[in-house]
Short mmCIF file of C-alpha atoms in Angstrom, two decimals:
data_model
loop_
_atom_site.label_atom_id
_atom_site.label_comp_id
_atom_site.label_asym_id
_atom_site.label_seq_id
_atom_site.Cartn_x
_atom_site.Cartn_y
_atom_site.Cartn_z
CA MET V 1 -19.20 -14.41 -0.04
CA ALA V 2 -16.14 -13.06 2.08
CA PRO V 3 -15.06 -9.62 1.07
CA VAL V 4 -12.67 -9.15 -1.94
CA LEU V 5 -10.44 -6.05 -2.06
CA VAL V 6 -7.21 -5.30 -3.51
CA ASP V 7 -5.73 -1.97 -2.35
CA PHE V 8 -2.75 -0.68 -4.23
CA ALA V 9 -2.75 2.71 -2.39
CA THR V 10 -1.05 0.86 0.69
CA ARG V 11 2.56 -0.26 1.18
CA PRO V 12 2.43 -3.25 0.87
CA ALA V 13 -0.65 -3.82 -0.87
CA GLU V 14 -3.78 -4.63 1.19
CA LEU V 15 -5.30 -7.87 0.18
CA SER V 16 -8.35 -9.31 1.68
CA ASN V 17 -9.64 -12.88 0.35
CA ALA V 18 -7.28 -12.26 -2.67
CA VAL V 19 -4.18 -13.51 -4.20
CA VAL V 20 -2.67 -11.23 -6.94
CA ARG V 21 -0.49 -12.16 -9.88
CA HIS V 22 0.61 -9.58 -12.58
CA HIS V 23 2.55 -9.57 -15.87
CA ARG V 24 3.75 -6.20 -17.74
CA CYS V 25 2.81 -4.04 -14.56
CA VAL V 26 4.78 -1.64 -12.74
CA ILE V 27 4.16 -1.33 -8.80
CA ALA V 28 3.96 2.34 -8.05
CA SER V 29 3.89 3.83 -4.65
CA SER V 30 -0.20 4.13 -4.76
CA TYR V 31 -1.37 2.04 -7.98
CA VAL V 32 -0.31 -0.58 -10.38
CA ALA V 33 0.42 0.73 -13.71
CA MET V 34 -0.60 -1.94 -16.51
CA THR V 35 1.20 -1.44 -19.76
CA ALA V 36 -0.44 -2.53 -23.12
CA GLY V 37 -0.72 -6.41 -23.10
CA GLY V 38 -0.33 -6.69 -19.42
CA HIS V 39 -2.98 -8.10 -17.05
CA LEU V 40 -3.75 -8.68 -13.35
CA LYS V 41 -5.08 -11.97 -12.13
CA VAL V 42 -6.93 -11.87 -8.77
CA ASP V 43 -7.87 -15.33 -7.26
CA PHE V 44 -10.44 -15.19 -4.61
CA ALA V 45 -12.69 -17.78 -2.80
CA VAL V 46 -16.34 -18.64 -2.58
CA ASP V 47 -17.41 -20.64 0.37
CA GLY V 48 -18.98 -23.96 -0.55
CA GLY V 49 -21.74 -23.55 1.27
CA GLU V 50 -22.88 -20.11 -0.34
CA ASP V 51 -25.16 -19.82 -3.32
CA THR V 52 -23.44 -18.03 -6.10
CA GLN V 53 -25.14 -14.73 -6.66
CA GLU V 54 -25.37 -11.72 -8.91
CA SER V 55 -21.97 -9.37 -7.88
CA VAL V 56 -20.57 -5.82 -8.40
CA LEU V 57 -17.00 -5.44 -9.58
CA ARG V 58 -15.88 -2.09 -8.75
CA VAL V 59 -12.43 -0.86 -10.14
CA THR V 60 -10.91 2.60 -9.30
CA VAL V 61 -8.53 3.87 -11.79
CA LEU V 62 -6.26 6.95 -12.32
CA GLY V 63 -5.38 9.37 -15.17
CA SER V 64 -6.55 9.21 -18.73
CA ALA V 65 -9.33 6.95 -19.81
CA VAL V 66 -7.94 3.64 -21.18
CA PRO V 67 -9.82 0.57 -22.25
CA MET V 68 -9.95 -2.65 -19.92
CA ASP V 69 -10.74 -6.03 -20.69
CA VAL V 70 -12.29 -8.23 -17.84
CA ALA V 71 -12.83 -11.80 -17.52
CA LEU V 72 -14.00 -14.33 -14.85
CA ASN V 73 -13.26 -17.78 -14.83
CA ASP V 74 -12.37 -17.61 -18.47
CA GLU V 75 -15.84 -15.91 -19.31
CA VAL V 76 -15.76 -12.33 -20.98
CA VAL V 77 -17.43 -9.75 -18.65
CA THR V 78 -16.43 -6.91 -20.80
CA GLU V 79 -13.94 -6.14 -23.84
CA GLY V 80 -12.28 -2.73 -24.48
CA PHE V 81 -14.60 -0.97 -21.91
CA SER V 82 -13.59 2.56 -20.91
CA LEU V 83 -15.12 5.48 -19.24
CA PRO V 84 -15.40 8.93 -21.02
CA ASP V 85 -12.73 11.12 -20.44
CA ASP V 86 -13.61 13.78 -17.87
CA GLY V 87 -11.09 16.21 -18.46
CA ASP V 88 -9.17 15.69 -15.15
CA PRO V 89 -5.79 13.82 -16.23
CA GLY V 90 -4.92 13.08 -12.59
CA GLY V 91 -8.10 12.32 -11.25
CA ALA V 92 -9.87 8.95 -10.05
CA ARG V 93 -12.78 7.43 -11.75
CA GLU V 94 -14.49 4.35 -10.71
CA TYR V 95 -15.65 1.28 -13.39
CA LEU V 96 -18.79 -0.67 -12.14
CA LEU V 97 -19.35 -3.81 -13.69
CA SER V 98 -22.15 -6.38 -13.07
CA VAL V 99 -20.84 -9.83 -12.54
CA PRO V 100 -23.62 -12.62 -13.46
CA GLY V 101 -24.05 -15.34 -10.51
CA LYS V 102 -23.62 -17.85 -13.21
CA THR V 103 -20.07 -16.88 -13.79
CA LEU V 104 -18.90 -17.39 -9.97
CA ARG V 105 -18.33 -20.92 -8.79
CA GLN V 106 -17.87 -22.33 -5.29
CA GLY V 107 -14.00 -22.73 -4.28
CA VAL V 108 -11.33 -20.67 -6.17
CA ASN V 109 -12.33 -18.01 -8.78
CA VAL V 110 -9.85 -16.39 -11.13
CA LEU V 111 -10.41 -12.59 -12.11
CA ARG V 112 -8.41 -11.24 -15.07
CA MET V 113 -8.15 -7.74 -16.03
CA GLY V 114 -5.97 -6.70 -18.95
CA ASN V 115 -4.97 -3.49 -21.00
CA PRO V 116 -5.62 -4.29 -24.78
CA GLY V 117 -3.58 -1.53 -25.74
CA GLY V 118 -3.95 0.49 -29.16
CA ALA V 119 -6.48 2.84 -27.85
CA GLY V 120 -6.75 5.53 -25.04
CA ASP V 121 -5.23 8.81 -24.48
CA GLY V 122 -1.85 9.92 -22.90
CA ASP V 123 0.84 7.14 -22.34
CA GLY V 124 -1.59 4.23 -22.73
CA LEU V 125 -0.83 2.88 -19.08
CA LEU V 126 -3.95 1.58 -17.01
CA ARG V 127 -3.46 2.85 -13.45
CA ILE V 128 -5.43 0.59 -11.06
CA ARG V 129 -5.88 1.74 -7.49
CA THR V 130 -8.41 -0.36 -6.04
CA ILE V 131 -10.49 -3.58 -7.12
CA THR V 132 -13.48 -4.93 -4.93
CA VAL V 133 -16.05 -7.55 -5.54
CA ASP V 134 -19.10 -7.63 -3.62
CA PRO V 135 -22.48 -9.12 -3.51
CA ALA V 136 -24.91 -6.80 -5.59
CA GLU V 137 -27.24 -6.14 -2.64
CA ASP V 138 -24.33 -5.19 -0.41
CA ALA V 139 -21.89 -3.01 -2.82
CA GLY V 140 -19.05 -1.42 -0.97
CA ARG V 141 -19.05 -4.13 1.56
CA ALA V 142 -15.46 -5.24 1.12
CA GLU V 143 -14.00 -1.52 1.36
CA ARG V 144 -16.17 -0.93 4.86
CA VAL V 145 -14.75 -4.13 6.42
CA VAL V 146 -11.14 -3.55 5.48
CA ALA V 147 -11.34 0.22 6.29
CA ALA V 148 -12.73 -0.39 9.75
CA ARG V 149 -10.05 -2.74 10.34
CA THR V 150 -7.01 -0.68 8.94
CA GLY V 151 -7.92 2.82 8.78
CA GLY V 152 -6.22 3.72 11.86
CA ARG V 153 -3.20 1.98 11.21
CA ALA V 154 -2.12 3.68 8.02
CA VAL V 155 0.04 6.42 7.39
CA TRP V 156 -1.57 8.91 4.45
CA THR V 157 0.57 11.12 2.24
CA PHE V 158 -1.48 13.62 0.17
CA ALA V 159 -0.15 15.96 -2.58
CA THR V 160 -1.87 19.43 -2.22
CA GLU V 161 -2.78 22.36 -3.96
CA ARG V 162 -4.05 25.58 -2.74
CA ARG V 163 -6.09 28.80 -4.22
CA VAL V 164 -6.02 31.90 -2.53
CA LEU V 165 -9.23 33.63 -2.35
CA ASP V 166 -10.39 35.06 -5.71
CA ALA V 167 -7.38 33.75 -7.40
CA PRO V 168 -8.27 32.02 -10.75
CA THR V 169 -5.77 28.98 -10.65
CA TRP V 170 -4.45 26.15 -7.91
CA GLN V 171 -0.86 26.08 -7.00
CA PRO V 172 0.92 23.32 -5.66
CA GLY V 173 1.40 23.03 -1.88
CA PRO V 174 3.29 21.13 0.63
CA ARG V 175 2.67 17.58 1.18
CA LEU V 176 0.35 16.64 4.08
CA LEU V 177 1.45 13.74 6.05
CA PHE V 178 -1.23 12.18 8.50
CA HIS V 179 -1.64 9.32 10.91
CA LEU V 180 -4.15 9.02 13.77
CA ASP V 181 -4.47 5.64 15.61
CA ARG V 182 -6.50 5.38 18.75
CA GLY V 183 -6.69 1.76 18.65
CA GLU V 184 -10.21 1.52 17.54
CA GLY V 185 -9.95 1.20 13.68
CA ASP V 186 -11.72 4.18 12.16
CA ALA V 187 -10.13 6.51 9.78
CA ALA V 188 -10.69 10.37 10.17
CA THR V 189 -13.50 12.04 7.96
CA ARG V 190 -12.99 15.39 9.02
CA LEU V 191 -9.76 17.08 10.34
CA SER V 192 -8.66 20.43 11.28
CA TRP V 193 -5.44 22.01 12.87
CA ARG V 194 -3.56 24.92 13.92
CA GLY V 195 0.20 25.45 14.00
CA THR V 196 2.20 27.43 16.51
CA ASP V 197 2.63 30.19 13.96
CA GLY V 198 -1.17 30.89 13.63
CA ALA V 199 -1.61 29.05 10.49
CA GLU V 200 -5.08 27.20 10.34
CA SER V 201 -6.51 24.40 8.09
CA ALA V 202 -9.71 22.32 8.00
CA VAL V 203 -10.61 19.47 5.61
CA ALA V 204 -12.96 17.11 4.89
CA PHE V 205 -11.90 13.57 3.21
CA ARG V 206 -13.60 11.68 0.23
CA SER V 207 -15.53 8.47 1.23
CA ASP V 208 -12.69 6.45 -0.01
CA LEU V 209 -9.98 8.58 1.55
CA SER V 210 -8.62 9.16 -1.97
CA GLY V 211 -8.40 13.05 -1.25
CA PHE V 212 -9.94 15.86 0.37
CA HIS V 213 -11.11 19.53 0.24
CA GLY V 214 -10.98 22.18 2.79
CA HIS V 215 -9.85 25.68 3.49
CA PHE V 216 -7.09 27.48 5.15
CA ARG V 217 -5.67 30.44 6.60
CA ALA V 218 -2.07 31.18 6.37
CA ALA V 219 0.36 32.70 9.08
CA ASP V 220 0.12 36.16 7.24
CA GLY V 221 -3.84 36.08 7.30
CA VAL V 222 -4.10 34.95 3.46
CA ILE V 223 -7.11 32.84 3.19
CA GLY V 224 -8.29 30.42 0.51
CA GLU V 225 -8.86 26.78 -0.36
CA LEU V 226 -6.98 23.64 0.20
CA ARG V 227 -7.38 20.40 -1.60
CA GLY V 228 -5.48 17.16 -1.94
CA THR V 229 -4.98 13.88 -3.72
CA LEU V 230 -3.70 10.59 -1.87
CA THR V 231 -0.19 9.69 -3.34
CA GLU V 232 0.78 7.02 -0.78
CA ARG V 233 -1.26 4.96 1.80
CA ARG V 234 0.88 2.45 3.79
CA THR V 235 0.06 0.36 6.80
CA ALA V 236 1.91 1.50 10.03
CA ALA V 237 3.74 -0.90 12.29
CA GLU V 238 5.51 -0.98 15.64
CA GLY V 239 8.92 0.29 15.22
CA ASP V 240 7.96 2.74 12.46
CA GLY V 241 10.01 6.11 12.76
CA LEU V 242 6.97 7.88 10.99
CA LEU V 243 4.67 7.59 13.84
CA GLY V 244 5.14 11.14 15.30
CA GLN V 245 4.05 11.71 18.93
CA HIS V 246 2.77 8.91 21.04
CA PHE V 247 0.67 9.52 24.16
CA THR V 248 -1.05 7.52 27.15
CA THR V 249 -4.37 8.87 27.17
CA GLU V 250 -7.09 9.25 29.93
CA GLU V 251 -10.63 10.39 29.94
CA GLU V 252 -12.86 12.02 32.88
CA ARG V 253 -16.00 10.71 33.93
CA ASP V 254 -17.79 11.96 37.09
CA GLY V 255 -14.84 13.62 38.08
CA LEU V 256 -12.54 10.63 37.81
CA TRP V 257 -9.94 10.09 35.29
CA ARG V 258 -9.13 6.58 33.92
CA PRO V 259 -6.74 5.25 31.33
CA VAL V 260 -8.44 4.59 27.73
CA GLY V 261 -5.35 3.56 25.94
CA ARG V 262 -2.63 5.23 23.76
CA LEU V 263 -2.81 7.76 20.92
CA ARG V 264 -0.23 7.96 18.08
CA LEU V 265 -0.54 11.20 16.13
CA LEU V 266 1.54 12.54 13.15
CA LEU V 267 0.25 15.65 11.49
CA ASP V 268 2.84 17.47 9.23
CA ASP V 269 1.83 19.99 6.43
CA GLY V 270 5.52 21.22 5.80
CA GLY V 271 4.95 24.49 8.28
CA ALA V 272 5.14 25.03 12.03
CA PRO V 273 4.60 22.39 14.71
CA VAL V 274 0.79 21.66 15.31
CA GLU V 275 -0.59 22.96 18.48
CA ARG V 276 -4.17 22.08 18.19
CA VAL V 277 -6.24 19.38 16.44
CA SER V 278 -9.78 18.20 16.08
CA TRP V 279 -11.22 15.28 14.15
CA SER V 280 -14.28 13.08 13.60
CA ASP V 281 -14.59 9.49 12.32
CA ARG V 282 -16.86 7.44 10.15
CA ARG V 283 -18.90 6.14 13.20
CA GLY V 284 -19.73 9.95 14.53
CA ASP V 285 -16.74 9.93 17.01
CA ALA V 286 -15.16 13.36 17.52
CA ALA V 287 -12.25 14.50 19.66
CA SER V 288 -10.19 17.99 20.09
CA LEU V 289 -6.94 18.59 21.76
CA THR V 290 -4.46 21.06 22.44
CA LEU V 291 -0.86 20.07 22.52
CA ARG V 292 1.87 21.32 24.83
CA THR V 293 4.58 22.92 22.46
CA ALA V 294 7.88 24.88 23.04
CA VAL V 295 7.09 28.76 23.39
CA THR V 296 7.58 30.25 19.94
CA GLY V 297 10.03 33.26 19.42
CA VAL V 298 12.00 32.24 22.62
CA SER V 299 15.62 31.58 22.08
CA GLY V 300 17.59 28.57 23.59
CA PRO V 301 16.58 25.23 24.56
CA PRO V 302 13.04 24.10 26.20
CA ALA V 303 12.95 24.74 29.72
CA THR V 304 11.87 21.08 30.46
CA GLY V 305 14.05 18.07 29.68
CA GLU V 306 17.60 16.97 29.43
CA ARG V 307 19.56 18.23 26.64
CA ARG V 308 22.47 16.18 25.27
CA ASP V 309 24.48 15.88 22.37
CA VAL V 310 22.74 13.48 20.11
CA THR V 311 25.24 13.61 17.03
CA GLY V 312 25.94 10.01 17.65
CA LYS V 313 22.22 9.07 16.44
CA VAL V 314 22.98 10.18 12.85
CA SER V 315 23.05 7.06 10.79
CA ARG V 316 23.62 8.82 7.52
CA VAL V 317 24.75 12.03 5.89
CA GLU V 318 24.31 13.24 2.32
CA ALA V 319 25.74 16.27 0.54
CA SER V 320 24.39 17.93 -2.53
CA GLU V 321 27.98 18.21 -3.46
CA GLU V 322 31.28 16.89 -1.94
CA PHE V 323 35.05 16.86 -3.03
CA ASP V 324 35.55 12.97 -3.14
CA GLU V 325 38.84 13.33 -4.72
CA TRP V 326 40.66 14.75 -1.72
CA GLY V 327 38.35 12.87 0.78
CA GLU V 328 36.72 16.15 1.96
CA VAL V 329 33.15 14.32 2.16
CA ALA V 330 29.92 15.07 4.20
CA ALA V 331 30.57 12.16 6.67
CA ASN V 332 33.78 14.08 7.99
CA LEU V 333 31.15 16.40 9.57
CA LEU V 334 30.12 13.79 12.21
CA HIS V 335 33.77 13.32 13.61
CA ARG V 336 36.23 15.29 15.80
CA ALA V 337 38.98 15.73 13.59
CA SER V 338 40.74 18.39 11.27
CA ASP V 339 39.11 16.72 8.46
CA LYS V 340 36.38 18.80 6.49
CA TRP V 341 33.45 18.83 4.00
CA LEU V 342 33.84 21.01 0.76
CA ALA V 343 31.72 21.67 -2.03
CA HIS V 344 32.59 23.39 -5.10
CA GLU V 345 29.49 25.56 -4.89
CA ASP V 346 28.65 28.88 -3.04
CA SER V 347 25.44 27.20 -1.78
CA ALA V 348 24.74 23.58 -0.46
CA ASP V 349 22.36 21.07 1.19
CA LEU V 350 23.42 18.76 3.87
CA GLU V 351 20.95 16.25 4.97
CA PHE V 352 21.13 14.26 8.38
CA THR V 353 19.28 11.09 8.94
CA PHE V 354 18.97 9.91 12.54
CA ASP V 355 18.21 6.24 13.54
CA SER V 356 15.03 7.08 15.32
CA PRO V 357 13.24 10.57 16.08
CA VAL V 358 15.07 13.03 17.77
CA ALA V 359 13.82 16.66 18.89
CA VAL V 360 16.80 18.80 18.06
CA THR V 361 16.77 22.10 19.99
CA ALA V 362 20.27 23.31 18.95
CA TYR V 363 22.90 22.74 16.73
CA SER V 364 26.78 23.88 16.12
CA LEU V 365 29.03 24.47 13.22
CA THR V 366 32.61 24.37 13.35
CA SER V 367 34.44 26.42 10.41
CA ALA V 368 37.18 24.67 8.37
CA ASN V 369 40.89 24.89 8.49
CA ASP V 370 41.61 27.78 5.77
CA CYS V 371 39.74 30.18 3.63
CA SER V 372 37.33 32.22 5.76
CA ASP V 373 35.55 33.08 2.68
CA ARG V 374 34.30 29.58 2.21
CA ASP V 375 32.51 29.86 5.64
CA PRO V 376 28.60 29.71 5.53
CA SER V 377 26.86 32.92 6.15
CA ASP V 378 23.18 32.45 5.51
CA TRP V 379 21.17 29.20 5.87
CA PHE V 380 18.06 27.44 7.52
CA LEU V 381 17.55 24.17 9.12
CA GLU V 382 14.57 22.06 8.50
CA GLY V 383 13.12 19.04 10.19
CA SER V 384 11.20 16.23 8.32
CA HIS V 385 9.46 12.91 9.33
CA ASP V 386 9.93 11.20 5.77
CA GLY V 387 12.69 13.05 4.11
CA ARG V 388 10.23 14.71 1.61
CA THR V 389 8.00 17.11 3.58
CA TRP V 390 10.10 19.63 5.45
CA ALA V 391 9.14 22.32 8.43
CA ARG V 392 11.55 25.32 8.64
CA LEU V 393 12.86 25.22 12.25
CA ASP V 394 15.70 28.05 12.21
CA THR V 395 16.89 30.78 9.82
CA ARG V 396 20.26 32.59 10.09
CA GLU V 397 21.52 35.55 8.01
CA ASN V 398 25.06 37.20 7.86
CA GLU V 399 26.76 34.97 10.33
CA ARG V 400 30.47 35.11 10.87
CA PHE V 401 33.05 32.60 12.27
CA GLY V 402 36.15 34.31 14.38
CA ARG V 403 38.55 32.15 13.51
CA ARG V 404 39.61 28.70 12.10
CA PHE V 405 37.82 25.82 13.75
CA ASP V 406 35.67 28.05 15.85
CA THR V 407 32.59 26.37 16.96
CA ARG V 408 29.12 28.34 17.04
CA GLU V 409 26.21 27.05 18.54
CA PHE V 410 22.62 28.15 17.43
CA SER V 411 19.36 27.33 19.51
CA PHE V 412 15.58 27.22 18.62
CA PRO V 413 12.46 26.25 20.41
CA ASN V 414 11.24 22.86 19.22
CA SER V 415 9.30 19.90 20.80
CA VAL V 416 8.86 17.71 17.53
CA GLY V 417 10.97 14.65 16.82
CA TYR V 418 12.07 14.42 13.35
CA ARG V 419 14.05 11.60 11.79
CA HIS V 420 15.52 13.82 8.86
CA TYR V 421 17.21 17.37 9.53
CA ARG V 422 18.49 19.37 6.54
CA LEU V 423 21.02 22.36 6.58
CA ARG V 424 20.35 24.35 3.53
CA ILE V 425 23.21 26.79 2.94
CA THR V 426 22.00 29.28 0.81
CA ALA V 427 24.93 31.88 0.93
CA ASN V 428 28.75 31.85 1.99
CA SER V 429 31.44 34.69 2.70
CA GLY V 430 32.17 35.23 -0.93
CA ALA V 431 34.07 32.35 -2.33
CA ASP V 432 33.23 29.73 -5.25
CA GLU V 433 33.55 26.91 -2.52
CA THR V 434 31.89 26.06 0.82
CA GLN V 435 33.22 24.34 3.68
CA LEU V 436 32.67 22.98 7.29
CA SER V 437 34.77 21.07 9.67
CA ARG V 438 32.05 19.77 12.03
CA VAL V 439 28.14 19.77 12.58
CA GLN V 440 26.91 18.57 15.87
CA PHE V 441 23.23 18.32 17.15
CA PHE V 442 21.72 18.56 20.68
CA GLY V 443 18.35 17.55 21.76
CA VAL V 444 16.17 14.99 23.29
CA GLU V 445 16.12 11.13 22.11
CA GLY V 446 12.84 9.33 21.61
CA GLY V 447 11.03 11.97 19.16
CA ASP V 448 9.51 14.50 21.67
CA THR V 449 10.40 16.21 25.03
CA PRO V 450 10.49 13.25 27.57
CA PRO V 451 7.31 13.11 29.66
CA GLN V 452 7.19 14.71 33.28
CA PRO V 453 5.71 12.96 36.17
CA GLY V 454 2.17 14.42 36.53
CA VAL V 455 2.49 16.58 33.70
CA CYS V 456 0.10 16.26 30.81
CA ASP V 457 0.94 16.82 27.13
CA PHE V 458 -2.31 17.50 25.81
CA VAL V 459 -6.08 18.28 26.95
CA GLY V 460 -9.22 18.47 25.21
CA TYR V 461 -12.30 16.46 24.97
CA ARG V 462 -13.81 13.49 23.00
CA GLN V 463 -17.27 12.44 22.26
CA GLY V 464 -18.78 9.22 21.11
CA ALA V 465 -21.58 9.33 18.48
CA GLY V 466 -24.92 9.91 20.35
CA ALA V 467 -22.92 10.18 23.67
CA GLU V 468 -22.22 13.39 25.94
CA PRO V 469 -18.54 14.88 25.92
CA VAL V 470 -15.83 13.95 28.28
CA GLY V 471 -12.46 15.40 29.36
CA TYR V 472 -9.54 13.91 27.41
CA ARG V 473 -5.92 14.13 28.29
CA GLY V 474 -2.55 12.62 27.43
CA THR V 475 1.17 12.26 28.30
CA ARG V 476 4.01 11.78 25.81
CA VAL V 477 5.72 8.34 25.75
CA PRO V 478 8.67 7.35 23.61
CA ALA V 479 8.19 6.37 20.10
CA PRO V 480 9.32 3.01 18.48
CA VAL V 481 12.72 2.78 16.90
CA ALA V 482 12.31 2.65 13.21
CA GLY V 483 12.00 -0.74 11.50
CA PRO V 484 13.02 -1.89 7.84
CA ALA V 485 10.88 -0.53 4.91
CA ASP V 486 8.94 -2.91 2.71
CA GLU V 487 10.27 -3.46 -1.10
CA ASP V 488 7.98 -3.66 -4.05
CA ASN V 489 7.96 -6.53 -6.15
CA SER V 490 7.76 -5.64 -9.74
CA ASP V 491 9.10 -8.79 -11.71
CA ALA V 492 6.77 -10.02 -14.58
CA GLU V 493 4.29 -12.61 -13.81
CA GLN V 494 4.74 -13.26 -10.58
CA LEU V 495 3.05 -13.05 -7.14
CA LEU V 496 2.37 -9.46 -5.69
CA ALA V 497 3.95 -8.62 -2.52
CA GLY V 498 1.31 -7.81 -0.14
CA ASP V 499 -0.34 -7.70 3.30
CA PHE V 500 -2.11 -11.19 3.65
CA SER V 501 -3.28 -10.84 6.94
CA ALA V 502 -6.98 -10.47 6.05
CA THR V 503 -6.78 -13.22 3.38
CA ALA V 504 -5.50 -15.70 5.69
CA ARG V 505 -6.96 -14.68 8.91
CA SER V 506 -9.06 -18.17 9.05
CA LEU V 507 -7.35 -21.35 7.66
CA GLU V 508 -10.45 -22.96 6.84
CA ASP V 509 -12.00 -19.84 4.73
CA ALA V 510 -8.51 -19.37 3.08
CA ALA V 511 -7.52 -23.26 2.26
CA HIS V 512 -8.21 -22.76 -1.46
CA LEU V 513 -6.11 -19.79 -1.74
CA LEU V 514 -3.22 -20.94 0.42
CA ASP V 515 -3.08 -24.06 -1.66
CA ARG V 516 -2.65 -21.99 -4.98
CA LEU V 517 -0.29 -19.74 -3.18
CA THR V 518 1.97 -22.77 -2.32
CA ARG V 519 2.04 -23.76 -5.97
CA TYR V 520 2.78 -20.03 -7.04
CA LEU V 521 5.95 -20.04 -4.71
CA ARG V 522 7.05 -23.67 -5.40
CA PRO V 523 10.34 -23.51 -7.43
#
C-alpha cells in the first residue's frame, strides 16, 4: 500500500495518497480544529494488485484529551475513544489504532474521523496535527517517506521557552525560525548555533520534528535549558522571501575544490545575527560552518558592497497610530515632501515591509515642520524575516534634531537581509504627540552583502555517515523575490486546500483519487 499521510503542520497541508474533506473544522496554522459534530474524511487508494492486510492508524493530536470516533469504509473502528489526560494542556499525544485487513478494500477507501462532542476537557475541540495509515509490519513508513522528500524544503517556526539554571519555572522566549536546504531532502535532527553577541544554543529535535529540547548560554553568560514546540511548518518554494541566505557551495577532496550545489539557510532566534552553525540529520550526515558577518561594534556601513538608497523597495508602511483626519499618515514618510506622519502618543511603532529581503546598514530620520518637542528622542530599530520574530539592530537614546526638516543619518553593522524593519519610538522630546517627516533606508538589495569575486562567505566541514570529513565553503548568491502566500480554506464540507504533489506523482497509482477529486470540484 502506498504511504498515506495527512500533515496539517505544513502550509499548505502535506498530502500523500490522500484527498481530504472536512465539515465543521477550522484550519489553523499547524493543525485542524474539529468542533463537536464535525468530521474529516480521508480518501486513499489501495492498489488493485495488493492483498489487504492489517494496518496501523496513527493520529497525532494536540491539547486536552477529546473523544474521537473512527470508521473505515462505514465500518466502526472505535467510538468515543480518548487517551488519558497527561497534564500537559499544550502537549502532543498519539492515538494508535489497529485496522483489520478485512475493512480495507482494493481501490478507494474512506477513513472518517469525528468529534462526537459532549465529553472531554477544555473547549471540546479535537486538534489534529497528522494522520497516517501504514501496514502493521512497517509502522511509520508514511512519515519516513514524506519526511525524506520534504524535510529539507520546510520552513519551521517554533515557540520557545527558557528555564535558567536552578530556576523553578519555564519562561516564554522568542520564536525560532529555521530553514535548511542542501538539496538532499533530510531534515536536521540536531542543531547548534552562536550569534555575533556570543550567545550560544544547542538543541535536539523530536523524531517527528514537533519540538526540541536543548540548552543555551546567553550573551551575558546566563545558562539554562531551552525547549520549543512547533507552531508552523510550511513548504518553502522558490520566490519565498523567508529563505534567508543562499550560497553556492564547494567541498575539498585531495586538495581540489569542486561544486556541490546550493545551500539555503535561515536561522533566526530573535537575537544577534548567526556567525556559526552546526547540524546533523537522520542519515548521520553532519556539517559545521562559520559565516562571514559584519564586525560587531564598528560604526558605519560595512566595508564591502555598494551602499544605496533602498527606500523605494518598501512596499508597505504601517503605524501603531496616525492622524487620518488631517492626512498625517505613515505613508507620507516615504515621500520627498513637506507632509508628515503624526501619532497622538509619546511613543509609537513604524513597521516597513520591503518587496524582497534587504540588508539595511543605515537609516535617516527627518524632523517635521513644527513643535520640536514632538521629535523622537529614544528608539530602536529591529529586523525580521516573517514580521513576528524580531532582532534588535540599533538603539538610540537622547537624540536631538537641530532644526525643522533636519535629516539625521544613523549607521550600524549588518549583513543579514530582512523583509521587515520596525522603528520602535519609546520616547519623544516631551510632547503628547510624536511626528516625523521622512524615513529613508540605505543598504544592499538581495538579502545580504553581495558576493565578492574569489571571496568565500562561510568555511567549515561536512561529513557523510561513515565517511571522512572534507572541507566545505560557500559564497553568497542573491535570494529569490518573495512570492504570493498560500491561503487557508476553511469552509464547511469542502475539499481541503493542500499540496497534492505526492498524491498525484503517478497517474496510474492516483487514478481513483483523481476521479473522486474531479467529482468534488464539479459544480
